[in-house]
XYZ file of C-alpha atoms in Angstrom:
722
model
C 77.194 89.515 32.108
C 80.513 88.893 33.864
C 82.231 91.516 31.728
C 79.580 94.101 32.570
C 79.883 93.322 36.274
C 83.677 93.489 36.057
C 83.481 96.859 34.314
C 81.319 98.219 37.120
C 83.738 96.847 39.735
C 86.590 98.631 37.966
C 84.586 101.857 38.249
C 84.009 101.218 41.951
C 87.690 100.592 42.676
C 88.756 103.552 40.534
C 86.546 105.928 42.521
C 88.833 105.538 45.522
C 92.176 104.911 43.871
C 91.914 107.289 40.909
C 89.413 109.851 42.125
C 91.055 112.883 40.533
C 91.152 111.351 37.064
C 87.630 109.983 37.410
C 86.251 113.356 38.457
C 87.287 114.800 35.111
C 85.528 111.973 33.249
C 82.427 111.821 35.464
C 80.019 113.175 32.794
C 81.132 110.375 30.467
C 81.316 107.551 33.037
C 78.182 108.229 35.099
C 75.702 107.487 32.256
C 77.309 104.051 31.833
C 76.887 103.362 35.541
C 73.267 104.564 35.575
C 72.523 102.324 32.604
C 74.019 99.379 34.485
C 71.588 100.032 37.343
C 68.879 98.798 34.938
C 70.783 95.732 33.727
C 68.650 92.556 33.478
C 71.212 90.665 35.592
C 71.009 91.214 39.349
C 74.766 90.792 39.811
C 75.437 93.685 37.437
C 72.815 95.881 39.113
C 74.326 95.127 42.508
C 77.886 95.979 41.497
C 76.647 99.133 39.747
C 74.844 100.205 42.945
C 78.036 99.562 44.912
C 79.998 101.622 42.379
C 77.489 104.445 42.743
C 78.030 104.368 46.501
C 81.781 104.572 45.932
C 81.280 107.483 43.553
C 79.181 109.192 46.225
C 81.918 108.749 48.808
C 84.990 109.656 46.779
C 83.828 111.997 44.010
C 82.477 114.788 46.187
C 81.193 117.364 45.450
C 81.051 116.767 41.682
C 78.743 113.754 41.953
C 76.112 115.861 43.739
C 75.633 117.995 40.639
C 73.970 114.946 39.040
C 71.404 114.311 41.780
C 68.477 114.637 39.361
C 69.891 111.716 37.381
C 71.074 109.604 40.303
C 68.019 109.677 42.568
C 65.535 108.057 40.119
C 68.026 105.274 39.399
C 68.409 104.486 43.093
C 64.638 104.542 43.634
C 64.171 101.741 41.148
C 66.659 99.528 42.955
C 65.069 99.988 46.382
C 62.212 97.833 45.118
C 64.493 95.295 43.425
C 63.513 91.650 44.089
C 67.180 90.805 44.706
C 67.994 91.515 48.385
C 71.706 92.005 47.659
C 70.815 94.672 45.126
C 68.490 96.311 47.650
C 71.257 96.404 50.259
C 73.724 98.021 47.890
C 71.080 100.488 46.712
C 70.568 101.526 50.338
C 74.328 101.952 50.677
C 74.418 104.154 47.573
C 71.470 106.175 48.841
C 73.104 106.579 52.253
C 76.392 107.789 50.775
C 74.757 110.053 48.195
C 72.145 111.761 50.385
C 74.566 112.525 53.205
C 75.868 115.661 51.495
C 72.767 116.917 49.699
C 71.244 120.279 50.554
C 67.663 120.331 51.943
C 66.407 122.026 48.766
C 67.943 119.263 46.643
C 66.489 116.356 48.578
C 63.060 117.895 49.250
C 61.420 116.920 45.899
C 62.303 113.271 46.503
C 61.324 112.993 50.157
C 57.867 111.358 49.773
C 59.136 108.671 47.422
C 62.317 108.157 49.436
C 60.468 107.582 52.698
C 57.851 105.365 51.038
C 60.481 103.116 49.458
C 62.573 102.895 52.629
C 59.524 102.002 54.722
C 58.809 99.112 52.360
C 62.379 97.868 52.758
C 62.188 98.231 56.547
C 58.956 96.259 56.660
C 59.897 93.454 54.276
C 63.670 93.303 53.890
C 66.259 91.052 55.477
C 68.254 92.340 58.507
C 71.309 93.299 56.438
C 69.181 95.260 53.987
C 67.198 96.848 56.808
C 70.401 97.991 58.500
C 71.501 99.805 55.350
C 68.010 101.284 54.958
C 68.147 102.623 58.515
C 71.556 104.117 57.795
C 70.030 105.785 54.726
C 67.264 107.197 56.937
C 69.973 108.819 59.090
C 71.624 110.435 56.072
C 68.304 111.620 54.645
C 67.175 113.126 57.961
C 70.552 114.831 58.389
C 70.400 116.290 54.890
C 66.704 117.238 54.945
C 66.644 118.838 58.416
C 63.221 120.511 58.844
C 62.027 119.036 55.535
C 61.929 115.625 57.252
C 59.188 116.782 59.640
C 56.167 115.595 57.593
C 57.550 112.053 57.663
C 58.336 111.680 61.367
C 54.874 110.379 62.271
C 55.307 107.296 60.082
C 59.036 106.820 60.652
C 59.337 107.083 64.451
C 57.194 103.995 65.255
C 59.307 101.956 62.834
C 62.488 103.194 64.479
C 61.075 102.413 67.922
C 60.366 98.860 66.773
C 63.967 98.315 65.722
C 65.379 100.134 68.770
C 63.991 97.430 71.077
C 64.263 94.370 68.812
C 65.713 91.549 70.948
C 67.066 89.342 68.155
C 70.844 89.046 67.902
C 70.672 89.164 64.120
C 68.968 92.563 64.483
C 71.604 94.143 66.721
C 73.059 96.220 63.887
C 69.556 97.381 62.962
C 69.011 98.325 66.587
C 72.150 100.454 66.553
C 71.189 102.173 63.316
C 67.666 102.879 64.551
C 69.041 104.534 67.682
C 71.381 106.583 65.489
C 68.499 107.637 63.227
C 66.289 108.600 66.156
C 68.989 110.859 67.590
C 69.623 112.558 64.259
C 65.893 113.189 63.718
C 65.536 114.737 67.185
C 68.627 116.860 66.556
C 67.307 118.000 63.175
C 63.762 118.875 64.232
C 64.145 119.779 67.915
C 62.521 118.464 71.062
C 59.586 120.868 70.825
C 58.325 119.282 67.629
C 54.777 118.062 68.420
C 55.357 114.686 66.767
C 58.764 114.052 68.323
C 58.162 115.330 71.843
C 55.938 112.405 72.999
C 58.519 109.881 71.784
C 61.601 111.264 73.571
C 61.075 109.569 76.943
C 60.472 106.261 75.208
C 63.630 106.646 73.132
C 65.671 107.383 76.225
C 64.280 104.423 78.202
C 64.797 101.928 75.391
C 68.403 103.037 74.862
C 69.140 103.015 78.597
C 67.812 99.453 78.911
C 70.335 98.374 76.317
C 73.216 99.126 78.700
C 72.000 96.469 81.178
C 70.426 93.934 78.806
C 72.982 93.787 75.982
C 76.783 93.792 76.171
C 77.518 95.583 72.905
C 80.050 98.391 72.439
C 78.307 99.357 69.195
C 74.953 99.696 70.922
C 76.471 101.813 73.691
C 78.309 103.922 71.087
C 75.103 104.833 69.254
C 73.194 105.305 72.500
C 75.705 107.867 73.802
C 75.422 109.701 70.482
C 71.613 109.702 70.689
C 71.721 111.003 74.260
C 73.950 113.861 73.073
C 71.506 114.773 70.281
C 68.592 114.784 72.704
C 70.557 116.824 75.268
C 71.250 119.447 72.630
C 67.577 119.520 71.666
C 66.233 119.675 75.238
C 68.806 122.021 76.755
C 68.233 122.557 80.476
C 65.223 120.211 80.319
C 67.666 117.334 79.894
C 68.845 117.805 83.489
C 66.625 115.036 84.847
C 68.414 112.464 82.706
C 71.932 113.389 83.854
C 72.044 111.044 86.897
C 71.395 108.131 84.547
C 73.473 108.997 81.474
C 76.578 110.660 82.947
C 77.704 107.610 84.989
C 77.274 105.474 81.868
C 79.547 107.834 79.962
C 82.166 107.582 82.719
C 81.936 103.776 82.610
C 82.446 103.725 78.864
C 85.426 106.079 79.001
C 87.132 104.277 81.878
C 86.694 100.677 80.734
C 89.749 98.631 79.831
C 90.176 97.811 76.175
C 93.808 96.728 75.775
C 94.235 99.737 73.602
C 97.987 100.136 73.162
C 100.617 97.888 71.724
C 103.974 99.495 72.500
C 106.595 97.924 70.267
C 109.784 98.725 68.479
C 110.068 98.174 64.755
C 112.136 95.084 65.438
C 109.569 93.480 67.736
C 107.769 90.422 66.485
C 104.024 90.788 66.357
C 102.158 87.574 66.927
C 99.380 87.011 64.394
C 97.011 86.291 67.275
C 97.505 89.692 68.913
C 94.283 91.698 68.857
C 95.736 94.787 67.273
C 94.121 94.855 63.876
C 90.703 95.853 62.633
C 88.904 97.275 59.616
C 90.688 100.597 59.791
C 94.275 100.117 60.884
C 96.954 102.745 60.667
C 99.790 103.461 63.007
C 100.839 106.596 64.760
C 103.159 107.884 67.431
C 101.558 109.600 70.383
C 102.867 110.126 73.841
C 106.207 108.436 73.459
C 106.231 105.048 71.745
C 105.119 103.371 68.587
C 101.355 102.812 68.926
C 99.035 100.895 66.659
C 96.041 103.094 66.010
C 93.272 100.586 65.304
C 89.530 101.089 65.224
C 87.436 98.932 67.534
C 83.879 99.002 68.826
C 85.160 100.003 72.253
C 87.108 102.899 70.716
C 83.943 104.212 69.048
C 82.067 103.806 72.306
C 84.686 105.790 74.202
C 84.721 108.510 71.571
C 80.928 108.900 71.674
C 80.889 108.906 75.472
C 83.619 111.547 75.564
C 81.731 113.747 73.120
C 78.495 113.207 75.041
C 80.017 114.559 78.264
C 80.740 117.842 76.523
C 77.218 117.946 75.091
C 75.689 117.408 78.540
C 77.778 120.206 80.068
C 76.796 122.590 77.283
C 73.097 121.669 77.338
C 72.459 122.036 81.057
C 75.494 123.608 82.737
C 73.881 124.268 86.134
C 72.692 120.700 86.590
C 76.052 119.378 85.383
C 78.072 120.973 88.191
C 78.193 117.845 90.431
C 79.989 115.994 87.624
C 82.631 118.590 86.773
C 85.541 117.164 88.746
C 85.133 113.602 87.472
C 84.504 114.856 83.938
C 87.708 116.874 84.002
C 89.640 113.805 85.147
C 87.990 111.653 82.484
C 88.726 114.138 79.714
C 92.335 114.370 80.853
C 92.614 110.621 80.396
C 90.868 110.632 77.040
C 93.090 113.442 75.748
C 95.948 110.919 76.011
C 93.987 108.037 74.529
C 95.586 106.096 71.710
C 93.054 106.918 68.991
C 93.041 110.375 67.438
C 89.260 110.688 67.104
C 88.799 110.028 70.802
C 91.440 112.639 71.626
C 89.672 115.065 69.289
C 86.409 114.489 71.151
C 88.192 115.110 74.454
C 89.592 118.460 73.281
C 86.161 119.601 72.099
C 84.442 118.489 75.310
C 87.096 120.228 77.382
C 86.248 123.632 75.896
C 82.524 122.932 76.323
C 83.056 122.056 79.979
C 85.091 125.222 80.553
C 82.456 127.422 78.932
C 79.718 125.701 80.947
C 81.535 126.666 84.160
C 81.925 130.192 82.792
C 78.188 130.496 82.169
C 77.277 129.187 85.610
C 79.655 131.345 87.644
C 79.730 134.544 85.585
C 76.743 136.814 86.344
C 75.082 138.022 83.146
C 75.073 141.605 84.418
C 78.815 141.746 84.917
C 79.383 140.199 81.497
C 77.230 142.767 79.750
C 78.906 145.588 81.671
C 82.341 144.300 80.687
C 81.345 144.016 77.047
C 79.730 147.456 77.047
C 82.844 148.991 78.565
C 85.086 147.037 76.162
C 87.165 146.144 79.176
C 88.768 142.838 80.149
C 86.579 139.949 81.253
C 87.007 138.949 84.872
C 86.709 135.193 85.274
C 85.267 133.555 88.347
C 87.674 131.505 90.427
C 85.872 128.318 89.385
C 86.278 129.134 85.696
C 89.877 130.205 86.121
C 90.707 126.769 87.520
C 89.220 125.158 84.419
C 91.022 127.581 82.101
C 94.336 126.775 83.776
C 93.685 123.083 83.177
C 92.272 123.442 79.658
C 94.795 125.759 78.023
C 97.882 123.508 78.321
C 95.816 120.524 77.174
C 94.734 122.406 74.054
C 98.083 123.979 73.154
C 100.415 121.049 73.847
C 99.179 118.784 70.995
C 101.030 120.966 68.505
C 104.245 119.655 70.067
C 103.399 116.066 70.973
C 100.499 114.747 68.888
C 101.180 113.216 65.484
C 97.552 113.177 64.355
C 96.329 116.058 62.215
C 92.755 115.143 63.114
C 93.445 115.533 66.830
C 95.524 118.699 66.477
C 92.841 120.251 64.272
C 90.277 119.561 66.990
C 92.564 121.049 69.652
C 93.151 124.220 67.631
C 89.436 124.576 66.859
C 88.523 124.087 70.520
C 91.150 126.613 71.566
C 89.925 129.215 69.089
C 86.319 128.798 70.189
C 87.298 129.045 73.849
C 89.248 132.267 73.329
C 86.390 133.868 71.389
C 83.739 132.910 73.911
C 85.693 133.927 77.012
C 86.540 137.346 75.575
C 89.287 139.900 76.015
C 91.572 139.549 79.002
C 90.095 136.275 80.226
C 93.207 134.215 79.462
C 96.609 135.022 80.923
C 99.659 136.067 78.871
C 101.513 132.769 79.280
C 98.655 130.809 77.761
C 98.122 133.390 75.022
C 101.783 133.156 74.107
C 101.437 129.381 73.839
C 98.358 129.804 71.646
C 100.147 132.302 69.392
C 103.111 129.938 69.061
C 100.755 127.078 68.268
C 99.224 129.087 65.422
C 102.706 130.005 64.162
C 103.866 126.380 64.125
C 100.771 125.247 62.245
C 101.028 128.039 59.688
C 104.709 127.221 59.152
C 104.025 123.491 58.786
C 106.234 122.776 61.792
C 103.808 121.064 64.174
C 104.736 117.505 65.113
C 101.808 116.127 63.122
C 103.025 117.982 60.028
C 106.662 116.980 60.438
C 105.700 113.376 61.141
C 103.974 113.183 57.777
C 107.107 114.464 56.036
C 109.083 111.659 57.675
C 106.657 108.933 56.608
C 107.327 106.799 53.602
C 105.316 107.595 50.526
C 101.824 106.118 50.824
C 99.282 104.962 48.317
C 98.089 107.456 45.750
C 94.563 106.941 47.044
C 95.572 108.530 50.355
C 96.593 111.844 48.785
C 93.094 113.293 48.719
C 92.463 112.404 52.355
C 95.788 113.926 53.375
C 95.012 117.093 51.412
C 91.654 117.375 53.188
C 93.385 117.001 56.558
C 95.873 119.721 55.592
C 93.031 122.068 54.691
C 91.127 121.435 57.907
C 94.267 121.892 59.992
C 95.219 125.158 58.299
C 91.632 126.418 58.610
C 91.692 125.724 62.362
C 95.018 127.555 62.662
C 93.607 130.458 60.641
C 90.612 130.703 62.964
C 92.999 131.046 65.886
C 94.255 134.412 64.618
C 91.058 136.483 65.001
C 90.423 134.649 68.276
C 93.825 135.819 69.518
C 93.042 139.366 68.367
C 89.831 139.280 70.390
C 91.392 137.723 73.480
C 94.556 139.850 73.533
C 92.987 143.055 72.258
C 93.810 144.776 68.988
C 96.760 146.808 70.219
C 98.402 143.828 71.888
C 97.840 141.418 69.024
C 98.974 143.702 66.170
C 102.731 143.350 66.916
C 102.268 139.623 67.560
C 100.628 139.242 64.157
C 103.441 141.121 62.445
C 106.197 139.223 64.219
C 104.777 135.697 64.290
C 101.951 135.220 61.820
C 102.171 137.455 58.779
C 105.283 135.837 57.272
C 103.857 132.300 57.427
C 100.650 133.599 55.832
C 102.646 135.276 53.064
C 104.428 131.972 52.461
C 101.065 130.206 52.277
C 99.937 132.681 49.590
C 102.876 131.891 47.304
C 101.864 130.335 43.950
C 103.601 127.025 44.645
C 101.208 126.366 47.529
C 98.102 124.214 46.847
C 95.209 126.324 45.651
C 92.919 125.385 48.543
C 95.530 126.372 51.138
C 96.003 129.743 49.425
C 92.268 130.351 49.731
C 92.400 129.615 53.460
C 95.389 131.935 53.900
C 93.602 134.777 52.091
C 90.575 134.237 54.300
C 92.785 134.298 57.395
C 94.343 137.633 56.418
C 90.840 139.018 55.869
C 89.646 137.907 59.299
C 92.651 139.530 60.945
C 92.256 142.721 58.900
C 88.652 142.944 60.041
C 89.832 142.863 63.665
C 92.970 145.033 63.407
C 91.827 147.697 60.938
C 94.405 150.453 60.484
C 96.978 148.415 62.419
C 97.392 146.342 59.248
C 98.989 149.278 57.391
C 102.643 148.101 57.611
C 101.881 144.811 55.846
C 99.426 146.053 53.187
C 102.097 146.681 50.490
C 103.371 143.121 50.896
C 99.976 141.427 50.954
C 98.125 143.195 48.137
C 100.323 141.905 45.267
C 99.699 138.343 46.453
C 95.972 138.973 46.624
C 95.969 140.492 43.143
C 97.224 137.162 41.835
C 94.499 135.298 43.730
C 91.857 137.562 42.178
C 92.803 135.927 38.865
C 92.711 132.394 40.261
C 90.756 129.687 38.463
C 89.068 128.784 41.754
C 85.887 130.586 42.838
C 86.731 130.460 46.551
C 90.183 131.951 46.006
C 88.735 134.870 44.066
C 86.010 135.310 46.659
C 88.396 135.389 49.623
C 90.892 137.603 47.794
C 88.183 140.131 46.907
C 86.955 140.253 50.488
C 90.476 140.606 51.837
C 91.517 143.271 49.312
C 88.580 145.482 50.190
C 89.353 145.223 53.889
C 93.029 146.080 53.355
C 92.147 149.164 51.303
C 89.692 150.169 53.997
C 92.344 149.619 56.686
C 95.071 151.623 54.962
C 93.979 153.680 51.915
C 97.346 155.415 51.673
C 99.344 152.175 51.507
C 96.858 150.676 49.040
C 96.718 153.614 46.616
C 99.632 152.481 44.371
C 97.808 149.201 43.708
C 94.439 150.713 42.865
C 94.589 150.506 39.024
C 95.465 146.794 39.084
C 92.991 146.095 41.857
C 90.083 147.796 40.117
C 90.839 145.963 36.877
C 90.922 142.610 38.654
C 87.689 143.328 40.498
C 85.997 144.531 37.313
C 86.602 141.106 35.762
C 84.564 139.566 38.589
C 81.384 141.346 37.442
C 81.064 139.126 34.383
C 77.733 137.252 34.111
C 79.470 133.886 34.391
C 81.189 134.753 37.689
C 80.267 132.606 40.701
C 77.641 134.282 42.884
C 79.705 134.224 46.091
C 82.791 135.622 44.380
C 80.843 138.400 42.689
C 79.114 139.323 45.947
C 82.499 139.790 47.589
C 83.701 141.869 44.656
C 80.654 144.112 45.224
C 81.590 144.432 48.891
C 85.203 145.213 47.996
C 84.204 147.966 45.569
C 81.904 149.396 48.224
C 84.726 149.543 50.755
C 87.055 151.140 48.198
C 84.414 153.745 47.291
C 84.170 154.695 50.956
C 87.907 154.652 51.681
C 89.287 156.125 48.435
C 86.361 157.822 46.621
C 88.675 159.897 44.442
C 90.276 156.744 42.998
C 87.087 155.604 41.320
C 85.433 156.937 38.167
C 81.913 156.937 39.620
C 80.210 157.267 36.269
C 81.716 153.952 35.179
C 81.784 152.091 38.481
C 78.349 152.858 39.908
C 76.205 151.277 37.141
C 78.287 148.098 37.280
C 78.052 147.941 41.077
C 74.295 148.508 41.101
C 73.832 145.990 38.302
C 75.215 143.246 40.542
C 72.745 144.027 43.327
C 70.836 142.744 45.206
C 73.369 140.104 46.206
C 72.624 136.426 45.782
C 74.774 134.391 48.169
C 77.005 136.331 50.587
C 74.401 138.872 51.654
C 76.620 140.316 54.392
C 78.549 142.113 51.660
C 75.425 144.191 50.982
C 76.303 146.426 53.932
C 79.589 147.935 52.638
C 78.090 148.421 49.163
C 74.960 150.135 50.489
C 77.050 152.217 52.882
C 79.175 153.523 50.003
C 76.170 154.561 47.909
C 74.356 156.109 50.882
C 77.473 158.090 51.781
C 77.640 159.481 48.247
C 73.952 160.400 48.266
C 74.196 162.246 51.549
C 77.421 164.085 50.630
C 75.700 166.684 48.434
C 76.780 164.846 45.274
C 73.234 164.237 44.071
C 73.772 166.374 40.958
C 76.740 164.226 39.987
C 74.715 161.076 40.615
C 71.444 162.316 39.159
C 71.361 159.993 36.161
C 71.909 156.983 38.420
C 69.246 157.852 41.024
C 66.427 155.802 39.410
C 68.622 152.699 39.391
C 69.713 153.392 42.983
C 66.089 153.646 44.126
C 65.249 150.345 42.415
C 68.159 148.561 44.075
C 67.401 150.089 47.472
C 63.793 148.907 47.211
C 64.970 145.379 46.499
C 67.421 145.452 49.427
C 64.704 146.716 51.800
C 62.446 143.801 50.844
C 65.242 141.193 51.032
C 64.487 139.809 54.502
C 67.632 137.649 54.551
C 69.775 140.742 54.064
C 71.507 142.221 57.165
C 69.221 144.591 59.041
C 72.007 147.171 59.079
C 71.902 147.443 55.277
C 68.103 147.460 55.093
C 67.885 150.139 57.772
C 70.486 152.244 55.998
C 68.572 152.344 52.717
C 65.326 153.190 54.519
C 66.889 156.084 56.453
C 68.660 157.440 53.381
C 65.544 157.356 51.215
C 63.511 159.011 53.957
C 66.068 161.829 54.241
C 66.227 162.288 50.468
C 62.457 162.402 50.253
C 62.358 165.116 52.900
C 65.070 167.084 51.083
C 63.910 166.542 47.473
C 60.197 165.644 47.684
C 59.328 166.551 44.098
C 62.076 164.367 42.640
C 61.824 161.442 45.048
C 58.065 160.949 45.382
C 57.430 159.720 41.810
C 60.474 157.418 41.908
C 59.414 155.827 45.193
C 55.828 155.436 44.009
C 57.060 153.343 41.071
C 58.494 150.681 43.394
C 56.502 147.427 43.708
C 54.020 147.478 46.588
C 55.933 144.906 48.652
C 59.069 147.060 48.481
C 57.172 150.188 49.489
C 55.655 148.273 52.402
C 59.081 147.016 53.487
C 60.487 150.571 53.459
C 57.519 151.883 55.447
C 57.879 149.136 58.052
C 61.588 149.802 58.446
C 60.940 153.514 58.979
C 58.045 152.843 61.366
C 60.170 150.484 63.449
C 62.868 153.127 63.794
C 65.427 151.365 61.610
């Protein structure tokens, strides 16, 4: 027995410390773990359940591919007579379900909820806390699929939300968390949820006066934010009660910073350590970045302020000045997650002011005229305060998490405000921020290079942070193009951003970062169009290599980007056409990933439109049509349909005659594919209507052979003027 338990503990520890190696052996190791879940000894079952939870945390996304094997094993343990086994089974369920898709979790929902309700009714407090945490993960994963189970779950949550026992405080926190997630997933208009919202709010508000618990306040702020998002403007009546509580949480003293030199002695009794301790420099000295209940409370309160401003901007106006001051303080807070929340809330506050003081008529006129947006004086004041706060972290914040949040908030703000809303000084700072991040020269990136080598187990987390940071920087580029205008941004892109992107596409770069770089070039090409011509000859060879990558996402992004570059500058792309067409042709194999193949279809469509003479239509068209309708990235239907429709309407019907039956079949499927972009569906309907009018004898029998639902879809599109 002890050997079996020890073997399972080795698996658990290896999941974090040797995740890459274990991923490769998962098909061999997982059956051993699942067998151990049925071991006659409770100790072995408990350690195996813990190992499964570790697998679920550290072997993502590979572990999710085995959900049909994992879920039944966990179900059995939820009814285990050993409470320790039950608790660890709930932990495994919580970790595993968190990342499942609704379609994956749906078949198990009735049994999941039934088993968890039994645990919540009969288990010990520690087991019940883990069960409530599992409810949160299941509701988050299931979204609307959780709706049939709310009627039985909400009364149970309400019971735990107001439980007075000290030993049930953690359960109380988890129940409040679960209630907020369920409201956020299903919406405040849900007939089962709606009657419970006032009760949820009152119970959570009472906790602020009856119980002195940072954890309880943390989860309550988060629940308030979920409900605010669900209610929108209807949340306004709660603002006088929840906003002051958020200010109190943010402004409380917590002894957060220990400023010491490396030579300073640290007394063992100093309260500077916790479960999650790591150190960082921020704002000048050496700071110990520790996680405490008060830190979590402040982070949730900071995030909640942004949610309130976004949900009901008009009613939030009396709190703007104090919120701005509070966010300024939190943007210099010692913990990176709290700073990240402050950056995000700052952009939400700014956009709330913009919505309140910008008349909808003037906005629509500005957009229609494609002219610059004129900000109100109130919004301009916020923009002047927000922009330096969002651009400066690239120079003075050592946390990648915080800088990622600042860059993401900045990009969203620029996109939402529109062209001309932000002044040139701030746009220059934003462009320089993107450049520094792309070049790996932000303080948070250089600080990592200076650190001593860490544990091998940290590598995966650091790689994930690198990817998120680069993705946020990449998103800044199209935002800058929108804010500055295409003509103004094109030279900035060529002088500041294209070289770092080229460097990121070099083969020595990590594969995931190359995928992000290819996606960034595509997003910029979509905005700049023909202005990309000078850099097309440099970029296409790099993309040709990515089209042969072993990674699906790299091929997908490279295909999308290649098509856009050919569309932007056919002349510059012509020398690369033979290699490009060969690489794209390889992506039409049956085993190709759906998303990658869809983008190859879109790329071929763009090439057919931009350089029709470069393609042997007799060979290309059957392959293109054979990959339609698309399966995953349906937006790529539009360029493919546009290319075929252009050929049909260009008096080339004789040349295409042998392919017309297949074209009609594909067009019928596209018309009936309701998730497909309306632009593509409308295009096929208009084209078929015009062909029928021009060639009635040829078209009528072909159209009549379409399934009835496709004929109906085409008729409805025509009748609706699409």
